[in-house]
XYZ file of C-alpha atoms in Angstrom:
98
model
C -28.800 -5.659 -28.165
C -28.911 -4.364 -24.474
C -30.624 -7.883 -23.379
C -27.864 -9.551 -24.960
C -25.737 -7.410 -23.367
C -26.945 -8.087 -20.167
C -27.245 -11.375 -20.786
C -23.397 -11.767 -21.455
C -22.595 -9.981 -18.339
C -24.308 -12.303 -15.973
C -22.851 -15.381 -17.989
C -19.376 -13.612 -17.881
C -19.793 -13.312 -13.970
C -21.445 -16.440 -12.977
C -18.300 -18.241 -14.702
C -15.814 -16.018 -13.084
C -14.255 -17.685 -9.733
C -13.503 -14.075 -7.815
C -17.252 -13.879 -7.580
C -17.490 -17.200 -6.034
C -14.204 -17.020 -3.886
C -14.564 -13.542 -2.864
C -18.219 -13.672 -2.086
C -17.874 -17.066 -0.126
C -14.943 -15.672 2.093
C -16.698 -12.608 3.036
C -20.362 -13.825 3.388
C -18.896 -16.939 5.584
C -18.018 -14.472 8.772
C -14.781 -15.274 8.965
C -13.245 -11.915 8.818
C -16.332 -9.956 9.473
C -18.727 -10.836 12.135
C -21.620 -8.066 12.159
C -24.241 -8.384 9.265
C -23.920 -4.641 8.577
C -20.341 -4.901 7.940
C -20.827 -8.053 5.677
C -23.128 -5.812 3.462
C -20.288 -3.134 3.350
C -17.681 -5.283 2.639
C -19.359 -7.371 -0.435
C -20.510 -3.966 -1.781
C -16.551 -2.733 -1.657
C -15.935 -6.277 -3.253
C -18.283 -6.251 -5.725
C -17.042 -2.691 -6.813
C -13.530 -4.089 -7.052
C -14.554 -6.974 -8.835
C -16.521 -4.846 -11.394
C -13.749 -2.335 -12.200
C -11.262 -5.402 -12.554
C -13.629 -7.130 -14.727
C -14.413 -3.853 -16.877
C -10.468 -3.355 -17.366
C -10.202 -6.819 -18.326
C -12.699 -6.102 -20.859
C -10.982 -3.020 -22.296
C -7.434 -4.420 -22.148
C -9.048 -7.228 -24.386
C -9.972 -4.574 -26.850
C -13.569 -4.238 -26.085
C -15.088 -0.822 -26.501
C -17.832 0.038 -23.973
C -19.993 3.090 -23.275
C -20.465 4.558 -20.376
C -23.909 2.769 -19.848
C -22.553 -0.717 -20.549
C -19.532 0.009 -18.392
C -22.003 1.559 -15.438
C -24.009 -1.946 -15.816
C -21.205 -4.300 -15.586
C -20.579 -2.535 -12.050
C -23.673 -2.398 -11.004
C -24.015 -6.175 -11.682
C -20.717 -7.012 -10.279
C -21.526 -5.128 -7.071
C -25.446 -6.835 -6.912
C -24.129 -10.417 -7.688
C -21.420 -10.368 -5.065
C -23.996 -8.987 -2.267
C -26.535 -11.829 -3.577
C -24.440 -14.739 -3.573
C -22.454 -13.179 -0.225
C -25.841 -13.035 1.968
C -26.710 -16.194 0.237
C -23.690 -18.078 1.740
C -24.091 -15.816 5.117
C -27.305 -17.365 5.607
C -26.516 -21.126 4.477
C -23.622 -21.171 6.435
C -25.374 -19.674 9.996
C -28.027 -22.214 9.086
C -25.534 -25.039 9.091
C -23.989 -23.562 12.552
C -27.270 -23.553 14.185
C -28.537 -27.095 13.345
C -25.026 -28.397 14.897
């Protein structure tokens, strides 16, 4: 059950356009220039996105335990940071090639 839940969380997160848009905007360096601040903004963005996902699931009638809620928020933060830093390095690589 635990592995199925985490798989469902990852599938739902990867389909969510908020992840892609927010991680690209923050990770691209358009708003924030310092890498330390980008980490902070990605963490806060992931936290907010995790709470949005949590309350969306609860509004749809899902009953989540405290452990499941924590996992949902943790995965949201982790994915936001990973994809944001990925976009940061790809965009900086493109900028240096020009």
